[in-house]
GROMACS .gro file of C-alpha atoms in nm:
model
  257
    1UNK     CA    1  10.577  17.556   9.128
    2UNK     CA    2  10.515  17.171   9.094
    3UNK     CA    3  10.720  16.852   9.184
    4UNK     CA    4  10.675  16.500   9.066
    5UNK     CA    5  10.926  16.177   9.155
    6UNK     CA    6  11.013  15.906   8.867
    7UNK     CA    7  11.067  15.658   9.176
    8UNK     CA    8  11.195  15.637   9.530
    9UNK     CA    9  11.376  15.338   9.690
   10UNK     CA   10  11.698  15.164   9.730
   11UNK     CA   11  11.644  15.036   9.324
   12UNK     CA   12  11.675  15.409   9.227
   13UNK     CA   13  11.593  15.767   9.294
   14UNK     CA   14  11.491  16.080   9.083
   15UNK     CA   15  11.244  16.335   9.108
   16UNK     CA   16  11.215  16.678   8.935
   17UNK     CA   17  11.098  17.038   9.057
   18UNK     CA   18  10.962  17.293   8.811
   19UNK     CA   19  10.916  17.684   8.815
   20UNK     CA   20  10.781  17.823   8.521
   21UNK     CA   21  11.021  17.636   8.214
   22UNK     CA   22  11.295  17.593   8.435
   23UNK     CA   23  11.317  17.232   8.530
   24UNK     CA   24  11.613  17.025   8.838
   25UNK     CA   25  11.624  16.692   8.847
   26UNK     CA   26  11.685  16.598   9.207
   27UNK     CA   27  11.945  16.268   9.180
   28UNK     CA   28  11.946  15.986   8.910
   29UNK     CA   29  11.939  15.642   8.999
   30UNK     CA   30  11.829  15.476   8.688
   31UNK     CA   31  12.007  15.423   8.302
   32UNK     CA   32  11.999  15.639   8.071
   33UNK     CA   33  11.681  15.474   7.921
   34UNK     CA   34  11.518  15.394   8.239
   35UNK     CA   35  11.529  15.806   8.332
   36UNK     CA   36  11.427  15.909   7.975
   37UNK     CA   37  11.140  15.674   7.963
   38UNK     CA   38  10.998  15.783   8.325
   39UNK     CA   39  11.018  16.128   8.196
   40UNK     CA   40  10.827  16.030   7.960
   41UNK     CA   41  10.541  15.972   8.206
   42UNK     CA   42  10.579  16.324   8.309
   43UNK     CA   43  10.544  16.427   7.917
   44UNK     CA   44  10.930  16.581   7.971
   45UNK     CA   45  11.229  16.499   7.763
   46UNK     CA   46  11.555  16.527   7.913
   47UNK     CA   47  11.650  16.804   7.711
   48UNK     CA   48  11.359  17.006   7.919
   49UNK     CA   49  11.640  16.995   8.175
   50UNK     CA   50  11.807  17.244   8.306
   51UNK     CA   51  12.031  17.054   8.542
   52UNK     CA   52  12.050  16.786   8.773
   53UNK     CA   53  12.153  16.840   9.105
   54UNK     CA   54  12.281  16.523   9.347
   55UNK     CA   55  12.238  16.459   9.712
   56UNK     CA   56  12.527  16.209   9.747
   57UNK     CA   57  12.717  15.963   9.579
   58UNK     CA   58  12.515  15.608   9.649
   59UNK     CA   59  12.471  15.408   9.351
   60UNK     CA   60  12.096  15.436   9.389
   61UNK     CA   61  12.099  15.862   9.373
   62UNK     CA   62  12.388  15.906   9.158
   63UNK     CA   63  12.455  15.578   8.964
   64UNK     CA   64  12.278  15.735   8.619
   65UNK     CA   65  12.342  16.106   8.716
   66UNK     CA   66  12.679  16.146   8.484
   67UNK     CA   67  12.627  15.907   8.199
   68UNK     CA   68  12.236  16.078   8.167
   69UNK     CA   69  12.414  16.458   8.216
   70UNK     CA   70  12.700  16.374   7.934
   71UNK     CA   71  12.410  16.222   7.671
   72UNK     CA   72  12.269  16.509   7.679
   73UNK     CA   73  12.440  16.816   7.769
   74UNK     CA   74  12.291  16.896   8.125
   75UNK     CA   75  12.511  17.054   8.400
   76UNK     CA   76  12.573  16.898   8.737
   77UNK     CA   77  12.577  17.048   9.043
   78UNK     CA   78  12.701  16.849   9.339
   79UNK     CA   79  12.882  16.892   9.660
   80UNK     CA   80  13.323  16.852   9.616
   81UNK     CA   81  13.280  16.515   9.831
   82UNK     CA   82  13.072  16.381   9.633
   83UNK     CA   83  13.221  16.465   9.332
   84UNK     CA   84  13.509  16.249   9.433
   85UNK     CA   85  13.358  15.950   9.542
   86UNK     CA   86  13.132  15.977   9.265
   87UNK     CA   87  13.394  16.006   8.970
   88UNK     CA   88  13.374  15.616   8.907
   89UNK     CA   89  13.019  15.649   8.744
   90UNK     CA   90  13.185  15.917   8.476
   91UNK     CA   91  13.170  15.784   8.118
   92UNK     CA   92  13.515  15.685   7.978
   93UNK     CA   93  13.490  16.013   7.707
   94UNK     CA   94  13.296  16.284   7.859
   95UNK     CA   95  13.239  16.647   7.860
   96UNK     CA   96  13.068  16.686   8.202
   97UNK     CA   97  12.912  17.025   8.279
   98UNK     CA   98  13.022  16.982   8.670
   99UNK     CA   99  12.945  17.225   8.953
  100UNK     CA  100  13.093  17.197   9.288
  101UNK     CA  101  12.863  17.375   9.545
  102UNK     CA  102  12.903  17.455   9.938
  103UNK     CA  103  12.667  17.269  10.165
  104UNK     CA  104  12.531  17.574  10.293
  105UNK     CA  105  12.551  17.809  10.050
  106UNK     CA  106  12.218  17.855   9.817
  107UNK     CA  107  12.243  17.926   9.487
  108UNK     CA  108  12.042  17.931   9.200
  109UNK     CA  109  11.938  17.792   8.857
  110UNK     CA  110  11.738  17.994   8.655
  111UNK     CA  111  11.391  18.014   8.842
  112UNK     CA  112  11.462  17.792   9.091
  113UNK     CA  113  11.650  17.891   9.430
  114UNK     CA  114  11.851  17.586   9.583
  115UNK     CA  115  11.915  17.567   9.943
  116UNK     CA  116  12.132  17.248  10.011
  117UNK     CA  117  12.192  17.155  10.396
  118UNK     CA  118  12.422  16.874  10.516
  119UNK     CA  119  12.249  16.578  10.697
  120UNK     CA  120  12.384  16.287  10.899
  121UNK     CA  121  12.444  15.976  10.638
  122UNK     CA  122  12.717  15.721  10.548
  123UNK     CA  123  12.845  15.900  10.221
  124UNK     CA  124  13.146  16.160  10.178
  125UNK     CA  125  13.011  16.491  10.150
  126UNK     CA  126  12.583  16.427  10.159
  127UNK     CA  127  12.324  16.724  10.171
  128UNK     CA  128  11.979  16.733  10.135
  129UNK     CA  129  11.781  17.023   9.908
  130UNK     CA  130  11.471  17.290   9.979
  131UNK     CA  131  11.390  17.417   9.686
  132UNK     CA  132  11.189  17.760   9.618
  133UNK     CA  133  11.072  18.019   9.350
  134UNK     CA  134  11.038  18.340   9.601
  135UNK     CA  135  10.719  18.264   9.762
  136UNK     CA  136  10.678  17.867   9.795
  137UNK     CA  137  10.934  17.618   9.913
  138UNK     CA  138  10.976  17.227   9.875
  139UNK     CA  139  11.140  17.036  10.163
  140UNK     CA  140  11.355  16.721  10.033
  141UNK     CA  141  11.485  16.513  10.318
  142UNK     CA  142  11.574  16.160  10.275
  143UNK     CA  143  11.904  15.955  10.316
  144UNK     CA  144  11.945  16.033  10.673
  145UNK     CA  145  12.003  15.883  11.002
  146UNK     CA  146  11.880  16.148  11.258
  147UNK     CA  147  11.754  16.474  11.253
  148UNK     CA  148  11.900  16.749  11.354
  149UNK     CA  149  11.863  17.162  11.463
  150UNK     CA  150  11.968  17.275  11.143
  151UNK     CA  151  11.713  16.995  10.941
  152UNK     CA  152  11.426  17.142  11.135
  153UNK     CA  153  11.470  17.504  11.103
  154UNK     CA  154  11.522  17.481  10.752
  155UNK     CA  155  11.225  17.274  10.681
  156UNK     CA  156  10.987  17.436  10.886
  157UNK     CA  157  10.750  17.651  10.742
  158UNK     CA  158  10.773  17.468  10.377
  159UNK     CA  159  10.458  17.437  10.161
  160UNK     CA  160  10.542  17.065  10.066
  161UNK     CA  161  10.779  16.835  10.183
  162UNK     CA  162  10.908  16.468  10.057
  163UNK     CA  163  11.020  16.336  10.387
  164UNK     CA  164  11.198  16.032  10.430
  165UNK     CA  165  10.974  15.684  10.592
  166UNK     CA  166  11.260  15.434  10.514
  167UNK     CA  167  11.175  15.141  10.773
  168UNK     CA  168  10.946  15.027  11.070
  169UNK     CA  169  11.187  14.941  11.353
  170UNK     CA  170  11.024  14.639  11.433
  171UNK     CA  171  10.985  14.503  11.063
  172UNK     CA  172  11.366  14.589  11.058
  173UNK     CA  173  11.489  14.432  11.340
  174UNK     CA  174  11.285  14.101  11.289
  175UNK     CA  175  11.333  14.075  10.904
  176UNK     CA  176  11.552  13.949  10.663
  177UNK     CA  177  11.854  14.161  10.713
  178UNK     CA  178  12.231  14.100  10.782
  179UNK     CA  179  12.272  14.186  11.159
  180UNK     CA  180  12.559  14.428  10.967
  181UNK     CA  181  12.319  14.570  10.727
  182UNK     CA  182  12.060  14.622  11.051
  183UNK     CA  183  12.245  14.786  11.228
  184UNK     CA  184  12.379  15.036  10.925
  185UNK     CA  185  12.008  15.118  10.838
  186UNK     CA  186  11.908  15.212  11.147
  187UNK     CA  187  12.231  15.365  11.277
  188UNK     CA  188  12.267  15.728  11.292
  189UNK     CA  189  12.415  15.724  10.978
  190UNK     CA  190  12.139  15.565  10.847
  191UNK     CA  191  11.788  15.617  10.740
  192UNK     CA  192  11.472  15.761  10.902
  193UNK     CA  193  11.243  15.475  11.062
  194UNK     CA  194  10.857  15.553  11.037
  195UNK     CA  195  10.834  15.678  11.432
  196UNK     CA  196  11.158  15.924  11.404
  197UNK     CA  197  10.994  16.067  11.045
  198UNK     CA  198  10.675  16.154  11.240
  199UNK     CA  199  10.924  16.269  11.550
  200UNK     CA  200  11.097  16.551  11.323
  201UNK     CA  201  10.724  16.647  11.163
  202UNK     CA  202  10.611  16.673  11.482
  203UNK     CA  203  10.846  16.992  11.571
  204UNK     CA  204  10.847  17.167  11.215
  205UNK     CA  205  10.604  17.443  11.152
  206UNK     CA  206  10.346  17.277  10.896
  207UNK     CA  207  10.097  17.589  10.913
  208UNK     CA  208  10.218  17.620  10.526
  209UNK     CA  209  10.164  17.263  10.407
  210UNK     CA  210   9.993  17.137  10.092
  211UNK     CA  211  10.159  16.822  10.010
  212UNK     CA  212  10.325  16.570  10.246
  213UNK     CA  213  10.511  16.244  10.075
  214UNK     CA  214  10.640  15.956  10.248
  215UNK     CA  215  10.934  15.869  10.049
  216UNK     CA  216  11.259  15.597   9.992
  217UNK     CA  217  11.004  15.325  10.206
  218UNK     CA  218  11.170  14.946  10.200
  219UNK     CA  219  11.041  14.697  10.028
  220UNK     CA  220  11.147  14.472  10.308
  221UNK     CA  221  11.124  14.652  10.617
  222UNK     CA  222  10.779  14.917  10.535
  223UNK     CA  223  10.461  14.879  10.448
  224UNK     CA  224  10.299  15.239  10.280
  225UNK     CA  225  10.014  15.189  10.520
  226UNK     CA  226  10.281  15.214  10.832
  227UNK     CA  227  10.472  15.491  10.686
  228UNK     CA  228  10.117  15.715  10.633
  229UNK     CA  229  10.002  15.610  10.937
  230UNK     CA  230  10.255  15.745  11.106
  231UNK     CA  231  10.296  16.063  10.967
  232UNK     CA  232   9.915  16.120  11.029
  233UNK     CA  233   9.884  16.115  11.338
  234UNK     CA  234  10.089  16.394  11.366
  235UNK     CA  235   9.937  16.601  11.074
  236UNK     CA  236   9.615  16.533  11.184
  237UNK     CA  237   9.440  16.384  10.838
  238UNK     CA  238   9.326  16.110  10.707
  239UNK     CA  239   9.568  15.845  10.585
  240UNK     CA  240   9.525  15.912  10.229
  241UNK     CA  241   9.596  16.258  10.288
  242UNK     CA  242   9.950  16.135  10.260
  243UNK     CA  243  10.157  16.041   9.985
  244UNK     CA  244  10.341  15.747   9.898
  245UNK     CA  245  10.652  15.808   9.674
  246UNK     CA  246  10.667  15.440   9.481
  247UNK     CA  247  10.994  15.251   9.370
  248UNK     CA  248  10.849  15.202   9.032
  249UNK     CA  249  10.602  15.472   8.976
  250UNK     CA  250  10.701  15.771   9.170
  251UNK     CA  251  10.444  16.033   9.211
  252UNK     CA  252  10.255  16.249   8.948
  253UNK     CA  253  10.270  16.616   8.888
  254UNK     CA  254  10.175  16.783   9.293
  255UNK     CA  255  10.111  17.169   9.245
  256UNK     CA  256  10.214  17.424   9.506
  257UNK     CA  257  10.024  17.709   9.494
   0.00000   0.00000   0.00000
């Protein structure tokens, strides 16, 4: 089992799991070209694809999702909420391979088992994903304004985990932000400042981990170095230890195993 992210960030969002030749693409926030050519870094092709699942209906997770899915021929699967706040991005002609799932029902596709879980955000119907093949599992948690019971006993125990670093509160508060805006970010609705990230990490059983990525940082409000510092104090390793999921570059190829 391996992950790898095309890019994390308000600008867009995408990032694929693979077990054996099955491959999900976790959210689409990019064009159609934009996706296919940060693939490309990953030597895939979109028709190595064998579905896309979405975590919400923000421009900046699902804005590409449906136009990318109808070019070439890859299902959908997607909570009902966010199917209807998320019909606007649908191509005019279309053939969409769309399926509605239950927040906290897993299913799965092919080799991979999905686990979605719902999370506290400002969008219709949002979840979050673990994602497993039988013996590993990857933890996906970003888009969120506060943790919660369910959040921590599901990610506990995981062998990797992409964990959401969105903002320092201070750089936040004393930045360039609408008072509005502010107070959305860092609302419970919100997203995960660096100090709440390391909070949740703190109480989930990492005995398992291989791999832990700081992920959907601000370009305004975050610095990487804040966001890994952070999270390792309470891992307990050095700072580059942690990884940084980029806006423009992602992550390469991580291996569970």
């Amino acid at each position: 089992m391996r992950f790898a992210s095309l890019g994390s960030g308000s600008a867009g969002n995408a990032l694929v799991v693979e077990v054996n030749n099955t491959r999900l693409m976790l959210d689409c926030g990019f064009s159609i070209k934009e996706t296919t050519n940060r693939l490309a870094r990953l030597n895939l092709n979109p028709q190595d694809l064998a579905g896309i699942v979405i975590t919400h209906e923000h421009d900046d997770h699902a804005g590409g999702a449906f136009k990318f899915a109808a070019r070439h021929h890859i299902p959908v699967w997607l909570t009902y909420g966010t199917l209807k706040m998320a019909e606007r991005y649908f191509p005019n002609q279309h053939d969409l391979q769309l399926n509605v799932i239950d927040s906290h029902t897993p299913f799965s596709v092919a080799d991979i088992e999905v686990c979605p879980y719902p999370v506290p955000h400002d969008a219709r119907e949002p979840v979050q994903f673990v994602f497993g093949d039988g013996q590993y599992r990857l933890g996906v948690l970003t888009d969120v304004g506060r943790t919660t019971v369910h959040i921590e006993q599901l990610l506990s125990g995981c062998d990797a985990l992409v964990l959401e670093c969105n903002h320092d509160s201070a750089m936040l508060r004393n930045g360039p932000y609408a008072a509005s805006l502010k107070k959305r970010v860092g609302g419970e609705l919100g997203h995960l400042e660096n100090s709440a990230s390391a909070e949740l990490l703190a109480r989930l059983n990492r005995s398992k981990l291989q791999h832990l990525i700081a992920a959907h940082l601000s370009a305004k409000n975050n610095t990487p170095l804040l966001a890994q510092s952070a999270l390792a104090k309470v891992a307990d390793c050095t700072l580059d230890w942690i990884g940084i999921a980029d806006q423009s570059l992602g992550f390469d190829w991580r291996q569970i195993s």
